[in-house]
PDB file of C-alpha atoms and ligand atoms in Angstrom:
ATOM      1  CA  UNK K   1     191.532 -33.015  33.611  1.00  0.00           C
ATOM      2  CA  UNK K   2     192.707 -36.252  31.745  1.00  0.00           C
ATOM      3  CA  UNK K   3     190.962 -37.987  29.040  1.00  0.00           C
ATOM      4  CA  UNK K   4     190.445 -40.602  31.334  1.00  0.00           C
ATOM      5  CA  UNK K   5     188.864 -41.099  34.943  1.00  0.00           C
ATOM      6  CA  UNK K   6     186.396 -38.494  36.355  1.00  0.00           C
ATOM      7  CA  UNK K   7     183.019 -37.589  34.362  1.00  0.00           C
ATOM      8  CA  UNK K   8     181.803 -40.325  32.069  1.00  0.00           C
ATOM      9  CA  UNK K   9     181.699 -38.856  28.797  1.00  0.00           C
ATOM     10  CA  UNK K  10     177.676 -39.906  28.556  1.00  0.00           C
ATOM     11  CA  UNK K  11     175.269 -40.911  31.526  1.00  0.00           C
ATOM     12  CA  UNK K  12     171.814 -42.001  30.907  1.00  0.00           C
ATOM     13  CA  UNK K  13     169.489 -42.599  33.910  1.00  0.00           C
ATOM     14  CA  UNK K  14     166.002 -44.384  33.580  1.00  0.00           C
ATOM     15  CA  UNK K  15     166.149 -42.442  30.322  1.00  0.00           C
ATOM     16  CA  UNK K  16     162.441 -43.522  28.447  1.00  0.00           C
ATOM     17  CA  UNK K  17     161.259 -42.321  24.924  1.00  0.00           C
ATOM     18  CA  UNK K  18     157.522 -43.805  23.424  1.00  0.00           C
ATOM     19  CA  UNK K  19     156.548 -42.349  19.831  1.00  0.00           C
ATOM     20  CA  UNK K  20     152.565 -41.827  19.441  1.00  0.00           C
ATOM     21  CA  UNK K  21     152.011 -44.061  16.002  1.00  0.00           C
ATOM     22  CA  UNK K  22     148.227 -43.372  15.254  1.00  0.00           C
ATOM     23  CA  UNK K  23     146.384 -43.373  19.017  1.00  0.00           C
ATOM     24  CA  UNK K  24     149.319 -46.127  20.019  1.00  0.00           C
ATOM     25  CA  UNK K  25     151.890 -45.322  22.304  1.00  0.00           C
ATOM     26  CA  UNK K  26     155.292 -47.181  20.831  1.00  0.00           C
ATOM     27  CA  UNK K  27     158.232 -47.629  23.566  1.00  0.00           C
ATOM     28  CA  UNK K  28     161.114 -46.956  21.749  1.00  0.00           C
ATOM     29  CA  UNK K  29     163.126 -46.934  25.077  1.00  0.00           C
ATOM     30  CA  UNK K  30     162.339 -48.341  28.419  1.00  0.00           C
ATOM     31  CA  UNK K  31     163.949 -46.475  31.569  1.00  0.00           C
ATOM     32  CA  UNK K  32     167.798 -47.167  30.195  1.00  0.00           C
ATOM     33  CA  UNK K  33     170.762 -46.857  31.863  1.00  0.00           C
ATOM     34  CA  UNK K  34     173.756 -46.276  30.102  1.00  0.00           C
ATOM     35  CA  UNK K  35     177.331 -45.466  31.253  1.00  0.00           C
ATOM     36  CA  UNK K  36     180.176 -44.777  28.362  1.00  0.00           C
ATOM     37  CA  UNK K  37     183.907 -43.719  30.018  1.00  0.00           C
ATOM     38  CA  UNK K  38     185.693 -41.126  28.011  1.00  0.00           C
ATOM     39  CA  UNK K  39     188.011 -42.932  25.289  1.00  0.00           C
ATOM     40  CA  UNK K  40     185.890 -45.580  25.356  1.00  0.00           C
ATOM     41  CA  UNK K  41     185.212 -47.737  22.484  1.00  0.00           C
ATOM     42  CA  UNK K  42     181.669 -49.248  22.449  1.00  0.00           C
ATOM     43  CA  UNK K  43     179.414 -51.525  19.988  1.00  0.00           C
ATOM     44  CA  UNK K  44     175.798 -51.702  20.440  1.00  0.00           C
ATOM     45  CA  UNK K  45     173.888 -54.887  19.157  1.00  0.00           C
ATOM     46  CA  UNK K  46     170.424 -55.555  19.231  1.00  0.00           C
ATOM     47  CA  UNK K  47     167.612 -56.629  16.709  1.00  0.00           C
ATOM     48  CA  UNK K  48     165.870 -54.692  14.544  1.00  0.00           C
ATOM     49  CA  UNK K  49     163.706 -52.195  16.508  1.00  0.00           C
ATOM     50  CA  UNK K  50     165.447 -52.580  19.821  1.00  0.00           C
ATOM     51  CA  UNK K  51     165.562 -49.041  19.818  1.00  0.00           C
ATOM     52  CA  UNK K  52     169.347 -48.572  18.733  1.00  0.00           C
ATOM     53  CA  UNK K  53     168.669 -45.616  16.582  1.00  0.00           C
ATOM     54  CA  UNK K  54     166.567 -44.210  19.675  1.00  0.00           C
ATOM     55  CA  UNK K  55     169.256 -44.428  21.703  1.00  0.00           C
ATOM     56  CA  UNK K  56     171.792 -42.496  19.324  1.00  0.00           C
ATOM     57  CA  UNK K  57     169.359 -40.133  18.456  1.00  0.00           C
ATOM     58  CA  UNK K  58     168.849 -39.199  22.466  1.00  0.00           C
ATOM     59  CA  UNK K  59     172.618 -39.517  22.429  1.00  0.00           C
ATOM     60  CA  UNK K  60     173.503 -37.098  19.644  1.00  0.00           C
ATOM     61  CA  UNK K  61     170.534 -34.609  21.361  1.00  0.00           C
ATOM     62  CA  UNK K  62     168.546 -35.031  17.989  1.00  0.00           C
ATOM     63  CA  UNK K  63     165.719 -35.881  20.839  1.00  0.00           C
ATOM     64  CA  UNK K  64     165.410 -35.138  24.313  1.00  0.00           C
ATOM     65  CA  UNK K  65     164.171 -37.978  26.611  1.00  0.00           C
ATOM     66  CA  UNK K  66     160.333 -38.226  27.667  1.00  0.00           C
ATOM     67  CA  UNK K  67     161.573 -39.051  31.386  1.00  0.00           C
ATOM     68  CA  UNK K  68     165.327 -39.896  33.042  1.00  0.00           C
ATOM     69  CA  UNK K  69     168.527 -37.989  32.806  1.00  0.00           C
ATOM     70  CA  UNK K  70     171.135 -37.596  30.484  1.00  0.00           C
ATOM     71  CA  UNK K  71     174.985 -36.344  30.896  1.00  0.00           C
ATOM     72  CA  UNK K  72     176.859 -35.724  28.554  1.00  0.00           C
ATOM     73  CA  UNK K  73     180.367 -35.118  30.111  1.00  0.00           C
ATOM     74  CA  UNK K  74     178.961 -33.716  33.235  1.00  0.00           C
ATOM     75  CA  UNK K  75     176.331 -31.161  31.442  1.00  0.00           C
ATOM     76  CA  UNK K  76     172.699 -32.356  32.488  1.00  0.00           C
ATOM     77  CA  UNK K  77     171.271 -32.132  29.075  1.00  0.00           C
ATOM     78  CA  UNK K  78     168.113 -33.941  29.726  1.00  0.00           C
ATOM     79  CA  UNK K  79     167.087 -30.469  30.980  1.00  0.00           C
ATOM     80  CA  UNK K  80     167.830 -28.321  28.313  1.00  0.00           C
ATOM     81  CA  UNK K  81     165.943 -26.172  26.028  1.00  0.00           C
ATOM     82  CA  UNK K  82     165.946 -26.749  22.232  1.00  0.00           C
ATOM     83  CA  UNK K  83     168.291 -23.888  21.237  1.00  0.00           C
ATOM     84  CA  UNK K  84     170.603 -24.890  24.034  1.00  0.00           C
ATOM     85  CA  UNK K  85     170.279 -28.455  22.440  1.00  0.00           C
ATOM     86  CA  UNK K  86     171.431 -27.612  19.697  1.00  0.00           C
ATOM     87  CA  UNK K  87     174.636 -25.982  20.480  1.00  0.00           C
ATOM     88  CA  UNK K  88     175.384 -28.656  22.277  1.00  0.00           C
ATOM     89  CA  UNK K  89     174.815 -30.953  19.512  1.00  0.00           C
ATOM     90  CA  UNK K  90     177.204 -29.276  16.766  1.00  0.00           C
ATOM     91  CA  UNK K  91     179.533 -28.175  19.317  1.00  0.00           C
ATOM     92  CA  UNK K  92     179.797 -31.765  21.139  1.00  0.00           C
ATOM     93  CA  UNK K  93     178.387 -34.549  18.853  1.00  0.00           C
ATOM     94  CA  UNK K  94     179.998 -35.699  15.248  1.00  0.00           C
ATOM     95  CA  UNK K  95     177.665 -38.529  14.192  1.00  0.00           C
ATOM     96  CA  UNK K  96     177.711 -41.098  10.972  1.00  0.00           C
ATOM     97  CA  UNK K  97     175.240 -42.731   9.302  1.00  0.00           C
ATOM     98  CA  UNK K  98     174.791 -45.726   7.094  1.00  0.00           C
ATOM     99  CA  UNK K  99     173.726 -43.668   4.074  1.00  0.00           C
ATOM    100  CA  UNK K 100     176.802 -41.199   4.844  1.00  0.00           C
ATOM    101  CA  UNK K 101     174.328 -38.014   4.089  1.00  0.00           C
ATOM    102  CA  UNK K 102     176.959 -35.909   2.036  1.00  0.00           C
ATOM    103  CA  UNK K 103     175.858 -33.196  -0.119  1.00  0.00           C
ATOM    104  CA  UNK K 104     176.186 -34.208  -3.797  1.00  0.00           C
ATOM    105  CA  UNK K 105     176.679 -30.705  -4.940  1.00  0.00           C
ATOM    106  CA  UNK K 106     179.918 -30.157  -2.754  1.00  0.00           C
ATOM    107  CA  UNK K 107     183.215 -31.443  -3.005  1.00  0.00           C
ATOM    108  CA  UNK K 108     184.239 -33.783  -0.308  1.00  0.00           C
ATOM    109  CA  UNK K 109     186.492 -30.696   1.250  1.00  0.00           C
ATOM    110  CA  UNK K 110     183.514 -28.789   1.304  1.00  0.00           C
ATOM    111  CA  UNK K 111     181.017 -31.326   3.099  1.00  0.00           C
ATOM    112  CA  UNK K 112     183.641 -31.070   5.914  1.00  0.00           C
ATOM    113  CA  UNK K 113     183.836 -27.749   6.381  1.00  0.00           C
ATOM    114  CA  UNK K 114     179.774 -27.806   6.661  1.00  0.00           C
ATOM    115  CA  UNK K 115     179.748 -27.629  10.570  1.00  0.00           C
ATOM    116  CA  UNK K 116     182.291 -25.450  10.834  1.00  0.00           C
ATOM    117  CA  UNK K 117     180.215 -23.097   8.246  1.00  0.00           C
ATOM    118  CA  UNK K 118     177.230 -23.656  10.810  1.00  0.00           C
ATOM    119  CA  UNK K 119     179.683 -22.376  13.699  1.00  0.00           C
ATOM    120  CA  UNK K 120     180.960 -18.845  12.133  1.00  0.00           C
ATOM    121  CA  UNK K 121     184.870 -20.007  11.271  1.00  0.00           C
ATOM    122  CA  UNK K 122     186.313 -18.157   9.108  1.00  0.00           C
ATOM    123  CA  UNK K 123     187.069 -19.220   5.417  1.00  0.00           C
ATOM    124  CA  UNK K 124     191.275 -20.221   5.468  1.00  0.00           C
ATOM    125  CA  UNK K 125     190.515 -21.527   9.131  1.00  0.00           C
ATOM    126  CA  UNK K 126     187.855 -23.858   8.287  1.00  0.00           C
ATOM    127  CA  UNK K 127     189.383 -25.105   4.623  1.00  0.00           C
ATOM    128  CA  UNK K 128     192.854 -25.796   6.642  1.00  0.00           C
ATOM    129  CA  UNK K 129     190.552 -27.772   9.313  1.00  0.00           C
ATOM    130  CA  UNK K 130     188.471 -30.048   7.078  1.00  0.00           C
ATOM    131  CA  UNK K 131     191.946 -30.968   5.107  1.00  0.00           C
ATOM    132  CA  UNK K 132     193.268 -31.630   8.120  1.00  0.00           C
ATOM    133  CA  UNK K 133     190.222 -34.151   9.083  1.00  0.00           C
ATOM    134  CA  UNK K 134     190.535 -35.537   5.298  1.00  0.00           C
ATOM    135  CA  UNK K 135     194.185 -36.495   6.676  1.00  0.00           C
ATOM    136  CA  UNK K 136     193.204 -38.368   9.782  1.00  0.00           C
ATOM    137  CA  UNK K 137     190.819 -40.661   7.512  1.00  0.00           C
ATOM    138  CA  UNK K 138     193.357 -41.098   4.608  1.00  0.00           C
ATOM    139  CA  UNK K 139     191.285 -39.288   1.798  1.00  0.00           C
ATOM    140  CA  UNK K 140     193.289 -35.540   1.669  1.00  0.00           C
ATOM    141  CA  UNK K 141     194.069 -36.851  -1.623  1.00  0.00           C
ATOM    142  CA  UNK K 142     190.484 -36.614  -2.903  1.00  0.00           C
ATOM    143  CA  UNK K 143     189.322 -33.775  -1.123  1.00  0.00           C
ATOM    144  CA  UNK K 144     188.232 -31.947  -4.616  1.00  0.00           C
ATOM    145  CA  UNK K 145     186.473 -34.748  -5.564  1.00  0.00           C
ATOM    146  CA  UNK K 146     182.645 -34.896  -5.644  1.00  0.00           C
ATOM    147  CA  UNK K 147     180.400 -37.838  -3.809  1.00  0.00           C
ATOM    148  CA  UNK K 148     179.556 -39.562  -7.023  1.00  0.00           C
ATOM    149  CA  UNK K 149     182.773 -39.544  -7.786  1.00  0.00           C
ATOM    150  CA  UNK K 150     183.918 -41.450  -4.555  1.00  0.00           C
ATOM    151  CA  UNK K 151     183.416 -44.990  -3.483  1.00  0.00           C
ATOM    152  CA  UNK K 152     181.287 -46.249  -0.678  1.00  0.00           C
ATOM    153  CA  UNK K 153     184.080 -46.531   1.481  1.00  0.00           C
ATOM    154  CA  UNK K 154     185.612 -42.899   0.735  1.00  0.00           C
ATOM    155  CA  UNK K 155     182.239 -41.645   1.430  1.00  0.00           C
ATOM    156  CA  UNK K 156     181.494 -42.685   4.457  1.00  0.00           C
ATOM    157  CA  UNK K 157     185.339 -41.801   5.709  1.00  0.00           C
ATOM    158  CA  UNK K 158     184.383 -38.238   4.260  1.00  0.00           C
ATOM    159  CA  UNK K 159     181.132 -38.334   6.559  1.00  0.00           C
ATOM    160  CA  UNK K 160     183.885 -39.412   8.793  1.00  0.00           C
ATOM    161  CA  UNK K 161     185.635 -36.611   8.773  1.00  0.00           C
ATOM    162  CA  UNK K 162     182.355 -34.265   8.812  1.00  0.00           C
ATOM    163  CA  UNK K 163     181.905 -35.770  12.183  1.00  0.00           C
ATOM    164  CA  UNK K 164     185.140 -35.256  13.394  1.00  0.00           C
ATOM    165  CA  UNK K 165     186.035 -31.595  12.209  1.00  0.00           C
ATOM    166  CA  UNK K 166     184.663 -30.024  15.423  1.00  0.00           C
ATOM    167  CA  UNK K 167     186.561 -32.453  17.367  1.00  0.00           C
ATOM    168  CA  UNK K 168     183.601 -33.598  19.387  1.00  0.00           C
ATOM    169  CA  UNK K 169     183.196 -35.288  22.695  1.00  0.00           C
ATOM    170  CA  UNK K 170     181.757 -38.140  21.273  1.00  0.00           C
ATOM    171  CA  UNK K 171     181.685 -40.035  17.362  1.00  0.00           C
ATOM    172  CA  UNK K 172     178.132 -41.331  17.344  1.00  0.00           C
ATOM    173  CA  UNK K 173     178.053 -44.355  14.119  1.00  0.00           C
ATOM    174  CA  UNK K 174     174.878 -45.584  13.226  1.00  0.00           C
ATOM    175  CA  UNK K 175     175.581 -48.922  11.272  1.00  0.00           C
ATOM    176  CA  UNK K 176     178.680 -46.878   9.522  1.00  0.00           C
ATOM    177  CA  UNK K 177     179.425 -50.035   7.726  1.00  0.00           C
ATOM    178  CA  UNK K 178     175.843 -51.301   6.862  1.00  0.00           C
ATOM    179  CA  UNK K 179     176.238 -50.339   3.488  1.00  0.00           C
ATOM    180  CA  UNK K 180     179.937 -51.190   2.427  1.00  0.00           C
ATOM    181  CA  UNK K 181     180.659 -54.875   1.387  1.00  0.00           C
ATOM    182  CA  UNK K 182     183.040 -56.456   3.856  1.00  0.00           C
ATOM    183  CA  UNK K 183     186.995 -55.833   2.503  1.00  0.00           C
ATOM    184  CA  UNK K 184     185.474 -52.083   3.084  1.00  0.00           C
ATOM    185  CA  UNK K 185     183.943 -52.076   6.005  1.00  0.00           C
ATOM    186  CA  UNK K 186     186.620 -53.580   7.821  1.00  0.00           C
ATOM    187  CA  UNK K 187     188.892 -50.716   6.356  1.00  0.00           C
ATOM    188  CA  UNK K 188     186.423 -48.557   7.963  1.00  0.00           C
ATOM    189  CA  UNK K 189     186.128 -50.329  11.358  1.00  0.00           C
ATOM    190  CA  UNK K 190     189.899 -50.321  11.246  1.00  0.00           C
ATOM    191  CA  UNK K 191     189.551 -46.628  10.719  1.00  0.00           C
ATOM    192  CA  UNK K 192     187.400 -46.454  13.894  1.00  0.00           C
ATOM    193  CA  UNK K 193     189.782 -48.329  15.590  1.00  0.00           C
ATOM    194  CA  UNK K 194     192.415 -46.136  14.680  1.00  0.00           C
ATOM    195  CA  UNK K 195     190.548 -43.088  16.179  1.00  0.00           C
ATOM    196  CA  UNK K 196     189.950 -44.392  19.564  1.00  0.00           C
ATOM    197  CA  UNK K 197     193.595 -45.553  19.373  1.00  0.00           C
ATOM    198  CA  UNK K 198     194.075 -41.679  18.845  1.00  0.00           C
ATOM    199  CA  UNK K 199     192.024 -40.604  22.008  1.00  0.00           C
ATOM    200  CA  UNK K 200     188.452 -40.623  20.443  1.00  0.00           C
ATOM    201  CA  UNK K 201     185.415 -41.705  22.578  1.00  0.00           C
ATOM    202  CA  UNK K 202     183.008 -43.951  19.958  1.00  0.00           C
ATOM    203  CA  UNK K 203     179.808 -45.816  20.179  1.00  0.00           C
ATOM    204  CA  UNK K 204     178.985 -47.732  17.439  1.00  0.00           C
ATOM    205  CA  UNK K 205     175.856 -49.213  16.500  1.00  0.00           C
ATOM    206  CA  UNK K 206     176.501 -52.275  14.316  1.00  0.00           C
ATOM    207  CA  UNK K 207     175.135 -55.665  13.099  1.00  0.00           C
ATOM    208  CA  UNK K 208     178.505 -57.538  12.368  1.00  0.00           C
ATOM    209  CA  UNK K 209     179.634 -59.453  14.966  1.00  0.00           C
ATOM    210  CA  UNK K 210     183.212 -59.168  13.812  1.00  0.00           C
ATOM    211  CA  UNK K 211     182.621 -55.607  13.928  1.00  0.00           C
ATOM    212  CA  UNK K 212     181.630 -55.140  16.940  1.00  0.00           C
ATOM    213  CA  UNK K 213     184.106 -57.347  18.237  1.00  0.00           C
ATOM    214  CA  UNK K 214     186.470 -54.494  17.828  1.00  0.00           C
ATOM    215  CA  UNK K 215     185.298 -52.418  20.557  1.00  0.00           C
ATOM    216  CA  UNK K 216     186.091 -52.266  24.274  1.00  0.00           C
ATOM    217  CA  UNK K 217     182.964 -53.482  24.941  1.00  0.00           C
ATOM    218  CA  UNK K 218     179.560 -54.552  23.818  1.00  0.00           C
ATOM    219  CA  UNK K 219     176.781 -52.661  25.120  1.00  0.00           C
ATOM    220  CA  UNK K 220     173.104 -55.123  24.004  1.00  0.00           C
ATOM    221  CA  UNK K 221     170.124 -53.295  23.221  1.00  0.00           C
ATOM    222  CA  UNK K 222     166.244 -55.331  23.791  1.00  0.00           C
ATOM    223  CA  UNK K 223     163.137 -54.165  24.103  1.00  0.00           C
ATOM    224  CA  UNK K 224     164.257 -50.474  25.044  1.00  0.00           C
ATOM    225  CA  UNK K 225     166.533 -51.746  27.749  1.00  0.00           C
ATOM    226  CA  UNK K 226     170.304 -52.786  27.993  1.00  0.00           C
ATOM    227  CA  UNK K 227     170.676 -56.297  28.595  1.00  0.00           C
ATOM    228  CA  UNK K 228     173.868 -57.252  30.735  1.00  0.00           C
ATOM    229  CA  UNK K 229     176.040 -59.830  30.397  1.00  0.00           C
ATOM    230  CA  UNK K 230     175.027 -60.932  34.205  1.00  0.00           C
ATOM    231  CA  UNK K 231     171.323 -60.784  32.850  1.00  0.00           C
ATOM    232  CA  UNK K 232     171.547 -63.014  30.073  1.00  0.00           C
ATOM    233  CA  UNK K 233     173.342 -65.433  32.651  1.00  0.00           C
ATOM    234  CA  UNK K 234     170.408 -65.474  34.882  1.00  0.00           C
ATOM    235  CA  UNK K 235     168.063 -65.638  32.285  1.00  0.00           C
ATOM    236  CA  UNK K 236     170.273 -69.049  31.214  1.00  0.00           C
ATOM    237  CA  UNK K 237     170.469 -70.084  34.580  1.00  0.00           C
ATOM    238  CA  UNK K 238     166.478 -69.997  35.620  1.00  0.00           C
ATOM    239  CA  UNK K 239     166.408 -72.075  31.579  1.00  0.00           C
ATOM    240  CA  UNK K 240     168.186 -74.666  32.217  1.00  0.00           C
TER     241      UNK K 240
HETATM  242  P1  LIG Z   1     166.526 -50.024  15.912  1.00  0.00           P
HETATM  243  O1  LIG Z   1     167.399 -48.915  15.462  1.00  0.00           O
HETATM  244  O2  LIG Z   1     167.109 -50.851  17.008  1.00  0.00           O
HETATM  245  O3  LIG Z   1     166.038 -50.860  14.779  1.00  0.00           O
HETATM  246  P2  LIG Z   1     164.600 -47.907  16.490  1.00  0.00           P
HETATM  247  O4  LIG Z   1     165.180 -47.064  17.571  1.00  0.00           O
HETATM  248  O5  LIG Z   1     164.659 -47.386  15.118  1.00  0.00           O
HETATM  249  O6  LIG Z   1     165.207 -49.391  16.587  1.00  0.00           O
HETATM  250  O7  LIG Z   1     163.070 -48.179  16.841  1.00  0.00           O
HETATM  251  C1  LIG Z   1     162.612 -48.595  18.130  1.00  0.00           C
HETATM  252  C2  LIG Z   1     161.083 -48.658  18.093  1.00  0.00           C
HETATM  253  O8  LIG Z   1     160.571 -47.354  17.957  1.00  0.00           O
HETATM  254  C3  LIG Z   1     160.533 -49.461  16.925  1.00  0.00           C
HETATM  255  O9  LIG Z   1     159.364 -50.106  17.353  1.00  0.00           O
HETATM  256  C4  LIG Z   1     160.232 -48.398  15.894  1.00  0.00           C
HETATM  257  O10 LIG Z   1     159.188 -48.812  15.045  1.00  0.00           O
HETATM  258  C5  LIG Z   1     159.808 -47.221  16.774  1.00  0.00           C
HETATM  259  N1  LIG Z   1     160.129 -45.908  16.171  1.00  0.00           N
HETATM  260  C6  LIG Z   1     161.362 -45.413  15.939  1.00  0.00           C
HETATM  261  N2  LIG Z   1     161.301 -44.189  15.407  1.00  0.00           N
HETATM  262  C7  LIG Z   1     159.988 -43.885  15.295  1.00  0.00           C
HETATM  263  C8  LIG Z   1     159.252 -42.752  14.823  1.00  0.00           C
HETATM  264  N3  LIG Z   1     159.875 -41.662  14.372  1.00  0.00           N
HETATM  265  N4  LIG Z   1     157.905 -42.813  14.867  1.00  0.00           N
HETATM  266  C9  LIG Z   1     157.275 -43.901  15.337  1.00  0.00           C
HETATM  267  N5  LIG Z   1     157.895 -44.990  15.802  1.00  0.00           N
HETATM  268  C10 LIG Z   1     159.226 -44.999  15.790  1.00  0.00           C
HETATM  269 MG1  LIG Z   2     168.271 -48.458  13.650  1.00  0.00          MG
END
């Protein structure tokens, strides 16, 4: 099967999540529906507790939906159990954050080869994969270098290559750039750019309009829901 056509690489369905916050139900998401092709590109935008994280978190199967479906290239995994979850997870899902989450006691080789450690490759196998990833994001010059010994933006292109080493379905970026000033983040967002170029399906969570503006598409988070482009028209039309 091509990269292309067929099986979107991620189908969400009425998909709902509420967190309990004392006795008070909080709706995190709202019975969203959520279509991403394979090789796709895609920015998501929406204020501050829209439920963007939500949504990558149910995405990267950190948390199953309460209600509604999710497929994740044709695998139903709003019906799976949490081991099964799991797999899926490291075997299917490379995610970034906007803290990058590297462990300060490796080297940046070494945080690459983490998920690979998780999956049972051997030793050579895994240190000639995460140099490999190091390549794709322009840091296999620094792979014996420690975190605190890298800049914001190497960090976050090691994370980078963390979430890539598995070659996942999917690169999951939660605000990847929120903590970079903005000559680095656009090196970054240039990087993502580059990956999609390459074949890589990405969503990408982000603030900056510019950004965003980089993707295929914006996807707008509100209230738990997606708001469409043919929404927001309405909603001018029955303003004015
Ligand atoms: P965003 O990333 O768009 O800012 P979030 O997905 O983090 O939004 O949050 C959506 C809503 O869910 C917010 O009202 C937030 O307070 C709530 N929420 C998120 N995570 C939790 C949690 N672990 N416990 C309780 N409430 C949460
Ligand atoms: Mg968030």
């Amino acid at each position: 099967m091509t990269r292309t056509g067929g099986v979107p690489a991620i189908r969400l369905r009425s998909v709902a999540k509420s967190y309990r916050v004392g006795g008070t139900p909080v709706h995190a998401l709202c019975g969203l529906d959520l279509d991403v092709r394979r090789g796709e590109f895609c920015s998501v935008m929406g204020p501050s507790g829209a439920g963007k994280t939500t949504l990558l978190n149910v995405l990267g199967c950190l948390e199953l939906p309460d209600s509604g479906d999710y497929w994740l290239g044709g695998e139903r995994v709003s019906e799976l159990r949490d081991h099964e979850l799991a797999r899926i997870r490291n075997r299917a899902i490379g995610m970034v954050y906007q803290s990058f989450n590297l462990l300060a006691t490796l080297t940046a080789v070494e945080n690459v080869e983490l998920p690979l450690v998780y999956a049972g490759v051997r030793h050579a196998e895994r240190r000639r994969r995460a140099q490999e990833a190091l390549e794709r994001v322009g840091l296999s010059e620094r792979s014996e270098h420690s975190p605190a010994r890298l800049s914001g933006g190497e960090r976050q292109r090691v994370a980078i290559a963390r979430a890539l080493v598995r070659q996942p379905q999917i690169l999951l970026a939660d605000e990847p750039t929120g903590n970079l000033d903005s000559g680095t983040a656009a090196g970054i967002m240039q990087l993502l750019a580059d990956l999609h170029g390459s074949g890589n399906t990405i969503l990408c969570v982000t603030h900056d309009p510019q950004v965003a503006g980089q993707a295929d598409r914006i996807v707008r988070v509100l209230d738990g829901r997606i708001v469409h482009a043919d929404d927001e028209k309405v909603h001018a039309s029955v303003a004015h």
